[in-house]
PDB file of C-alpha atoms in Angstrom:
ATOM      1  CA  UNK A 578      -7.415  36.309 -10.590  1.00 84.00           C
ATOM      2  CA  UNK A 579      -8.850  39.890 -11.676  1.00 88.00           C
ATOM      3  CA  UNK A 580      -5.596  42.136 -12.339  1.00 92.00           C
ATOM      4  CA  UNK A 581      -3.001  41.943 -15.055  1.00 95.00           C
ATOM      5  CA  UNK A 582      -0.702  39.124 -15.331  1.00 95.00           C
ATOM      6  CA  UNK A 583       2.594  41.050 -15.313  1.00 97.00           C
ATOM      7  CA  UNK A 584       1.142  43.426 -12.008  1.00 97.00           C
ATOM      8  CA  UNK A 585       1.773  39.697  -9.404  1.00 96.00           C
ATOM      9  CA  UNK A 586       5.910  39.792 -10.322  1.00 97.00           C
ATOM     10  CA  UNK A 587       6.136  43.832 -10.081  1.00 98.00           C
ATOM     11  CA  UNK A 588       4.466  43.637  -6.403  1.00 97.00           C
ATOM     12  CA  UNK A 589       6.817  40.279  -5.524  1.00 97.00           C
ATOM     13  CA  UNK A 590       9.628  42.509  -6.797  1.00 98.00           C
ATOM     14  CA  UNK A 591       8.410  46.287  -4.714  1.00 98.00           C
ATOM     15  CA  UNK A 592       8.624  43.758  -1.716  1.00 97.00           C
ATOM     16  CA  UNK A 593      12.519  42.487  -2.258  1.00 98.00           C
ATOM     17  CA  UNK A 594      14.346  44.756   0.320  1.00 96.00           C
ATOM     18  CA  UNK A 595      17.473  44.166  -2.072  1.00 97.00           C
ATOM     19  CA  UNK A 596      16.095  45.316  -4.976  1.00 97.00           C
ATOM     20  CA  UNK A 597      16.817  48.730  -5.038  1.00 97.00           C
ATOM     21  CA  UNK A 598      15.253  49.427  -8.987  1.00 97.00           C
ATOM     22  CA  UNK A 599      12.683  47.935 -11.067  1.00 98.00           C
ATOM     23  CA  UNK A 600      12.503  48.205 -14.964  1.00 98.00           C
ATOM     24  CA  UNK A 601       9.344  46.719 -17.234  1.00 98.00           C
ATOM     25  CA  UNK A 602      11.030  46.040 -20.749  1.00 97.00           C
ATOM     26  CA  UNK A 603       8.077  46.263 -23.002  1.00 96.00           C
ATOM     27  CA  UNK A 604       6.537  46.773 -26.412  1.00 95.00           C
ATOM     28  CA  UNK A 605       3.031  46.889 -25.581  1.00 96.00           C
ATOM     29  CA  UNK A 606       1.345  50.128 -25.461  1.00 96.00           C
ATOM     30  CA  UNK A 607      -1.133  48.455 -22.800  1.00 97.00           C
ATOM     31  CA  UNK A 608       1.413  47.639 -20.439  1.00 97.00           C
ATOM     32  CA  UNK A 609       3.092  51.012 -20.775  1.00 97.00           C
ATOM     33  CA  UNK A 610      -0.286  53.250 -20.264  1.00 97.00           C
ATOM     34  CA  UNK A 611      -0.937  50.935 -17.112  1.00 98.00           C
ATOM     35  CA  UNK A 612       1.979  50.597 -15.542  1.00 98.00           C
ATOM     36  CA  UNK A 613       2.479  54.256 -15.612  1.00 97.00           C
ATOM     37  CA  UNK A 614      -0.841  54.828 -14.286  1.00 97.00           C
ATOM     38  CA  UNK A 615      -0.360  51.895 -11.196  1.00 98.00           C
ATOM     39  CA  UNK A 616       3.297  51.654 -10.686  1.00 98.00           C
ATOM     40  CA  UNK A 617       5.195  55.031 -11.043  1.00 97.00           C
ATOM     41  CA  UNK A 618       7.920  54.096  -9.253  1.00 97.00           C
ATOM     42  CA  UNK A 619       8.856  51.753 -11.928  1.00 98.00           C
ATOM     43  CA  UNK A 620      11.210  52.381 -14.336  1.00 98.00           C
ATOM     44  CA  UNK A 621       9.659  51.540 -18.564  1.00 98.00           C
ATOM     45  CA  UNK A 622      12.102  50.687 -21.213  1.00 97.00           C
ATOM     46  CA  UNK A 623      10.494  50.703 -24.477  1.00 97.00           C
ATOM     47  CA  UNK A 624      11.721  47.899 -26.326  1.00 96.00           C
ATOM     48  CA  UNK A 625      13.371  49.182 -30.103  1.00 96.00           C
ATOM     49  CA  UNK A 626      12.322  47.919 -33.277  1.00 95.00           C
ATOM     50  CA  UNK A 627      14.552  45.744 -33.850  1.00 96.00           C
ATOM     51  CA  UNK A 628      14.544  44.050 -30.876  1.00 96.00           C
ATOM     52  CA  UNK A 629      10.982  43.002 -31.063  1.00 95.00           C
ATOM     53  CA  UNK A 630      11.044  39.769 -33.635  1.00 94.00           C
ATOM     54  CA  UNK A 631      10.427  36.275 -31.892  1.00 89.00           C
ATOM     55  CA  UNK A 632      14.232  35.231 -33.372  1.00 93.00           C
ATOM     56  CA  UNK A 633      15.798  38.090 -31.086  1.00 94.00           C
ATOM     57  CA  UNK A 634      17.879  35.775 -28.505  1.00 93.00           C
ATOM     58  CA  UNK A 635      17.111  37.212 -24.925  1.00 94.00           C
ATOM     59  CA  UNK A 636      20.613  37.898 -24.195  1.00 95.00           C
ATOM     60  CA  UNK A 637      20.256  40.765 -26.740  1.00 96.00           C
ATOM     61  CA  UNK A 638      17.295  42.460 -25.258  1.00 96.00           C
ATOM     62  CA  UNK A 639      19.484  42.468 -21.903  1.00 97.00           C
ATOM     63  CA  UNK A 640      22.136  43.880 -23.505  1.00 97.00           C
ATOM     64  CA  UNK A 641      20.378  46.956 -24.486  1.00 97.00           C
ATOM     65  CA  UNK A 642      18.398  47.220 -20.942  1.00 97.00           C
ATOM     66  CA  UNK A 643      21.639  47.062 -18.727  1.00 97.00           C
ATOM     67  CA  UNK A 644      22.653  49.908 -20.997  1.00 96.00           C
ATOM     68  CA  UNK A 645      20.024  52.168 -19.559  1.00 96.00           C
ATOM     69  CA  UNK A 646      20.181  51.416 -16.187  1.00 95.00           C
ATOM     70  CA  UNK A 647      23.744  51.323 -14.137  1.00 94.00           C
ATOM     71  CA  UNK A 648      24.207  48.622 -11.489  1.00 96.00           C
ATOM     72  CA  UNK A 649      26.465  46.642  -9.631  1.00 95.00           C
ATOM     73  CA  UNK A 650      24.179  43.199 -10.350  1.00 98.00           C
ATOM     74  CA  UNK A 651      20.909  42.883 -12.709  1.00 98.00           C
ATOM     75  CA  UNK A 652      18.126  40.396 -11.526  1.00 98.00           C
ATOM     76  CA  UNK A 653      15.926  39.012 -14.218  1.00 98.00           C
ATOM     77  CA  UNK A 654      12.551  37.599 -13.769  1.00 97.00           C
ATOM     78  CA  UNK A 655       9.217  37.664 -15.907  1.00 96.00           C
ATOM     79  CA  UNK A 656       5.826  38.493 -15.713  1.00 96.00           C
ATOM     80  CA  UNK A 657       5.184  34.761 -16.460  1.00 96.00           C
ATOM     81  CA  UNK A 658       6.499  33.587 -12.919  1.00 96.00           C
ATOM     82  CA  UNK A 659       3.042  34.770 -10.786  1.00 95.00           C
ATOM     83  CA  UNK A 660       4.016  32.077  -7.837  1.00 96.00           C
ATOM     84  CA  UNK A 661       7.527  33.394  -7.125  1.00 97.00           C
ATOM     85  CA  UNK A 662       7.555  35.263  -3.668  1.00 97.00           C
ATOM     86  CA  UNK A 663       9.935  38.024  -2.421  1.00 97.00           C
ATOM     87  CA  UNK A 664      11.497  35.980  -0.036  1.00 97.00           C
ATOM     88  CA  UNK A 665      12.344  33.522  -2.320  1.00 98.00           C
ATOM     89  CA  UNK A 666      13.967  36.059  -4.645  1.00 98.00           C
ATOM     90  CA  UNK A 667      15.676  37.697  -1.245  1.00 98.00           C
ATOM     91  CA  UNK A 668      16.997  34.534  -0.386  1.00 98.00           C
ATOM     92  CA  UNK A 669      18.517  33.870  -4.204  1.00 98.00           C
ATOM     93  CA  UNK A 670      20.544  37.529  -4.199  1.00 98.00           C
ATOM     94  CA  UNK A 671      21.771  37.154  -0.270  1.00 98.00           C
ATOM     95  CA  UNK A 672      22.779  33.450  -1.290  1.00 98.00           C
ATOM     96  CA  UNK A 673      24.608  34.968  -4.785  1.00 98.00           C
ATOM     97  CA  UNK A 674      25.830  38.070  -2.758  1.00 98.00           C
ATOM     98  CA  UNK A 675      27.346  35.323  -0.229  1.00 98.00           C
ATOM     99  CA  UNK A 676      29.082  33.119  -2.724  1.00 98.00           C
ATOM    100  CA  UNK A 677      30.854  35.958  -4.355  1.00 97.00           C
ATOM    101  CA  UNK A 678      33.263  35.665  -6.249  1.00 96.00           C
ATOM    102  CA  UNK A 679      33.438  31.439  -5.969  1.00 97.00           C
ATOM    103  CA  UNK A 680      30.288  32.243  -8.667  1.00 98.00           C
ATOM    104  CA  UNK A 681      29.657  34.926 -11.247  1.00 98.00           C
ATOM    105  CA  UNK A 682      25.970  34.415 -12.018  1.00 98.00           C
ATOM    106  CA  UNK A 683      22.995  32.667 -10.533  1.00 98.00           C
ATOM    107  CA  UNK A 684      20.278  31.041 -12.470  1.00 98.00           C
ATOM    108  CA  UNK A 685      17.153  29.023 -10.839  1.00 98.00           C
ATOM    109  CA  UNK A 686      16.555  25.508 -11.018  1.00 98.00           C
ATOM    110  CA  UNK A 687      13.810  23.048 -10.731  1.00 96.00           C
ATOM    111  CA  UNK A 688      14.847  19.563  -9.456  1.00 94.00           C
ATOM    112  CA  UNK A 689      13.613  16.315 -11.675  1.00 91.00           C
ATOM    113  CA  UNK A 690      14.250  13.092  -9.996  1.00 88.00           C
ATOM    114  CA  UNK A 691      11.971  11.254 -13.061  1.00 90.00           C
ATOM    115  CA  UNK A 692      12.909   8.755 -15.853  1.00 90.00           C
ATOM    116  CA  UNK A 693      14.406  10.875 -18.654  1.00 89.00           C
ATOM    117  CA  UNK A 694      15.296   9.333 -22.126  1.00 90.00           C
ATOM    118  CA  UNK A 695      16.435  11.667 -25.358  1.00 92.00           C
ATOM    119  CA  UNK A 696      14.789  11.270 -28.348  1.00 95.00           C
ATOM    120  CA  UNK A 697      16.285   7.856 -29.553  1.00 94.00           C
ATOM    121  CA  UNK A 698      14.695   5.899 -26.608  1.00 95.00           C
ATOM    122  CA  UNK A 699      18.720   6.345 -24.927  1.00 94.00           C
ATOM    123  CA  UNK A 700      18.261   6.566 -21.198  1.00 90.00           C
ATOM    124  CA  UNK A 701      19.903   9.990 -19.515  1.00 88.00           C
ATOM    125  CA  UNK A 702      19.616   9.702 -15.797  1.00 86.00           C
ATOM    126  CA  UNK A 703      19.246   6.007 -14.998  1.00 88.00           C
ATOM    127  CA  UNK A 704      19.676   2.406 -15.982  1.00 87.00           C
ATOM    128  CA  UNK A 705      17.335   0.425 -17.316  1.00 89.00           C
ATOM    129  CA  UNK A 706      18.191  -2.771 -15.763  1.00 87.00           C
ATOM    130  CA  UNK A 707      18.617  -1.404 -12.460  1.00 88.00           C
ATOM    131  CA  UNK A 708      14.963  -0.237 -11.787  1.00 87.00           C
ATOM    132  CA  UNK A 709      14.967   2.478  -8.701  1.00 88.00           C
ATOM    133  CA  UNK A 710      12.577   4.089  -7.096  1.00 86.00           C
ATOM    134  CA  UNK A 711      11.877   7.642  -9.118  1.00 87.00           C
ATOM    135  CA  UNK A 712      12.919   9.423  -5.655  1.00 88.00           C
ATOM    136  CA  UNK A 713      16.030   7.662  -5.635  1.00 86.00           C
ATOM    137  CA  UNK A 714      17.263   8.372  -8.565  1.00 88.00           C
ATOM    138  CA  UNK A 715      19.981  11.470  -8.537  1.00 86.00           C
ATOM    139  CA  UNK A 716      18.729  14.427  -9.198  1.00 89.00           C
ATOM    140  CA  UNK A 717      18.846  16.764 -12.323  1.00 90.00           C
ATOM    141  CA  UNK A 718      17.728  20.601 -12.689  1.00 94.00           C
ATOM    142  CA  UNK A 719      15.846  22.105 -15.128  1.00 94.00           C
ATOM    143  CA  UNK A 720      15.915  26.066 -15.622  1.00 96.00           C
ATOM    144  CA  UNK A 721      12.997  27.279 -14.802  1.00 96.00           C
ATOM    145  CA  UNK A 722      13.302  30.644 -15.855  1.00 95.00           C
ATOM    146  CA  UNK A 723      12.454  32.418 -12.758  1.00 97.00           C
ATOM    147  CA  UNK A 724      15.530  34.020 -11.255  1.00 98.00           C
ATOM    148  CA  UNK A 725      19.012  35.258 -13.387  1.00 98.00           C
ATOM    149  CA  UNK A 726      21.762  37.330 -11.379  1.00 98.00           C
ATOM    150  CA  UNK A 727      24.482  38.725 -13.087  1.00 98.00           C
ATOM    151  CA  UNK A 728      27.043  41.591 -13.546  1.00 98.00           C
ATOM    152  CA  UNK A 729      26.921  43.689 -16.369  1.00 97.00           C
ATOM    153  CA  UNK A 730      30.353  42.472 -17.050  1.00 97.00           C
ATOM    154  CA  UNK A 731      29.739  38.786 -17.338  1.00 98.00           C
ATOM    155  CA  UNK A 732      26.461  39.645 -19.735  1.00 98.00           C
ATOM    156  CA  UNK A 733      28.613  41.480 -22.157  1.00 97.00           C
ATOM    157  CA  UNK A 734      31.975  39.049 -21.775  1.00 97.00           C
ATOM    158  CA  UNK A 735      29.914  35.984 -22.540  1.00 97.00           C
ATOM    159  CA  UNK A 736      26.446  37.626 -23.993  1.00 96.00           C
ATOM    160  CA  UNK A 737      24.843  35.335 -21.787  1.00 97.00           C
ATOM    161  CA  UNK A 738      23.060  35.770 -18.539  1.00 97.00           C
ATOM    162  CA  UNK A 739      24.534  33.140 -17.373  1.00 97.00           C
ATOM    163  CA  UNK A 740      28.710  33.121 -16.772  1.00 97.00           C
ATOM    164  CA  UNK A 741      31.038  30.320 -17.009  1.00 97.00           C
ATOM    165  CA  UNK A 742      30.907  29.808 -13.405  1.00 98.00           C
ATOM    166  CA  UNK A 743      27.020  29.932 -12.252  1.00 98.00           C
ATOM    167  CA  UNK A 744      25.486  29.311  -9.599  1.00 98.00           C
ATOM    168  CA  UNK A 745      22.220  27.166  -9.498  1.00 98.00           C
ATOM    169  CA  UNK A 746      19.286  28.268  -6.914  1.00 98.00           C
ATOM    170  CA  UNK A 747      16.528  25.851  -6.364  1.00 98.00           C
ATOM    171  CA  UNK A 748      12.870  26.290  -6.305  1.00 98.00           C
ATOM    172  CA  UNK A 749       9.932  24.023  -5.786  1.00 95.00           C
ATOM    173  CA  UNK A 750       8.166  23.000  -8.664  1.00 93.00           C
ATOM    174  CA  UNK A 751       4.900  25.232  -7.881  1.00 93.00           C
ATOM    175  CA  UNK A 752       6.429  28.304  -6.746  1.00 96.00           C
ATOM    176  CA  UNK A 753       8.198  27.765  -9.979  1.00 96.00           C
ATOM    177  CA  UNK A 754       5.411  27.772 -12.073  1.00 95.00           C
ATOM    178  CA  UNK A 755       5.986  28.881 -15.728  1.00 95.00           C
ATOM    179  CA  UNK A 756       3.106  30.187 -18.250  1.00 96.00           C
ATOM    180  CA  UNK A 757       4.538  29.173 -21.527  1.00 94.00           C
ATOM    181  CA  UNK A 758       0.965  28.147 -22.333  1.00 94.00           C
ATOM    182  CA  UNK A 759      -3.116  28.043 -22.346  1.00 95.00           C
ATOM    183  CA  UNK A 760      -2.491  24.960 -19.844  1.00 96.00           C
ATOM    184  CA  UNK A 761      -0.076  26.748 -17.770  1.00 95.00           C
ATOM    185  CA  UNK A 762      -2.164  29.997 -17.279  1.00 95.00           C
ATOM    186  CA  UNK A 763      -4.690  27.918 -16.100  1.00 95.00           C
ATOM    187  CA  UNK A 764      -2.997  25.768 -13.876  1.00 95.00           C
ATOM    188  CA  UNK A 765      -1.035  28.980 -12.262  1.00 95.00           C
ATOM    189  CA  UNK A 766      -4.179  30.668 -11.679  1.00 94.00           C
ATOM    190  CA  UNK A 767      -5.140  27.714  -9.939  1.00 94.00           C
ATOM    191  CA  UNK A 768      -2.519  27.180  -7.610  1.00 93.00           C
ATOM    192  CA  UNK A 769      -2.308  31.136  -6.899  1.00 93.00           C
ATOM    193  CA  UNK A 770      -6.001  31.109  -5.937  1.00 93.00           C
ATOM    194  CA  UNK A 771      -5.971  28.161  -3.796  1.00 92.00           C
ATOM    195  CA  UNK A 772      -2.422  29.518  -2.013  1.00 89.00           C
ATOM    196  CA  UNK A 773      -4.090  33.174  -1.836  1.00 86.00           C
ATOM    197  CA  UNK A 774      -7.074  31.648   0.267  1.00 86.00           C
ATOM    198  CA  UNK A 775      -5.279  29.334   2.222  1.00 85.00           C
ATOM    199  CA  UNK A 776      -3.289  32.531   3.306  1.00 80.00           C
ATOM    200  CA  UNK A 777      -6.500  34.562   3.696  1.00 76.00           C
ATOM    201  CA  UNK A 778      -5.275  37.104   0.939  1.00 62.00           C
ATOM    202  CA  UNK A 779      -7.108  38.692  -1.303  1.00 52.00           C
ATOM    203  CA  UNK A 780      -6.862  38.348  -5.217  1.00 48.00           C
ATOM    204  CA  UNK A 781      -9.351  41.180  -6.483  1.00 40.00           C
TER     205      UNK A 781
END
């Protein structure tokens, strides 16, 4: 929709009244030149050589960030969630913040109420014989990879974003919108275009 992909989730994240920092973990040159250049306020960490390989595990690459940056909770999204609005992010930390400390982490969900079967044709949400409607059938979440919330405590106790006592935060399936791929990209731009003129915004 005419600006960088990664620019949509830094201006979602300058309009979070809770968010009190930003940081762009990188290791493109690109993204560093222009995000000095259109968002000074942000904080860059320059991602280290040996964090860079596709086999890192993300937990590591967090590891090393919350080492540069001191605070009482970390929020984690990516520049791959375009849809996701600030008050949908406001709402996850105020519903974390609220919980506290019945939870240690939060991590957002997308809900599936669809026929699910593994990969030797065993059924995982529902019974065969008994054939309910799909909205009937009880619900399971899938990460979506939108929001994390966690201490820096519980990342380096269990290496993991996610504690042993989470807290799951639902979003809709579009705001949720992933780009893993070609398809996705496509279909995000999409759906931000057609939201962006329903709301009489403008995208260039």
């Amino acid at each position: 929709a005419g600006h960088p992909l990664y620019h949509y989730i830094i201006n979602t994240l300058l309009n979070c009244p809770l968010v009190s920092e930003i940081a762009i973990d990188t290791d493109s040159p690109i993204i560093l030149e222009d995000a000095v250049r259109n968002f000074p306020q942000v904080k860059l960490i320059k991602r280290p050589q040996h964090l860079r390989a596709d086999t890192i595990p993300m937990n590591d690459v967090l590891l090393y960030d919350v080492a540069q940056i001191n605070a009482d909770y970390y929020i984690q999204t990516h520049s791959t969630n375009p849809l996701l609005r600030p008050r949908t992010i406001t709402r996850a930390i105020e519903k974390f913040l609220e919980e506290l400390p019945k939870y240690d982490s939060l991590f957002s969900v997308t809900r599936l109420q669809t026929r699910l079967w593994d990969a030797e044709a065993r059924p995982l949400n529902h019974d065969p014989k008994i054939l309910l409607r799909t909205q009937d059938l009880p619900p399971i979440f899938e990460e979506n990879s939108n929001v994390y919330i966690f201490s820096r405590e519980v990342l380096e106790t269990y290496r993991n974003r996610i504690g042993r006592h989470p807290l799951m935060f639902e979003i809709n399936r579009i705001e949720a919108w992933d780009i893993d791929e070609e398809l996705d990209f496509r279909f995000a731009e999409s759906l931000f275009l057609q939201r962006s003129k329903a709301m009489g915004e403008t995208t260039t």
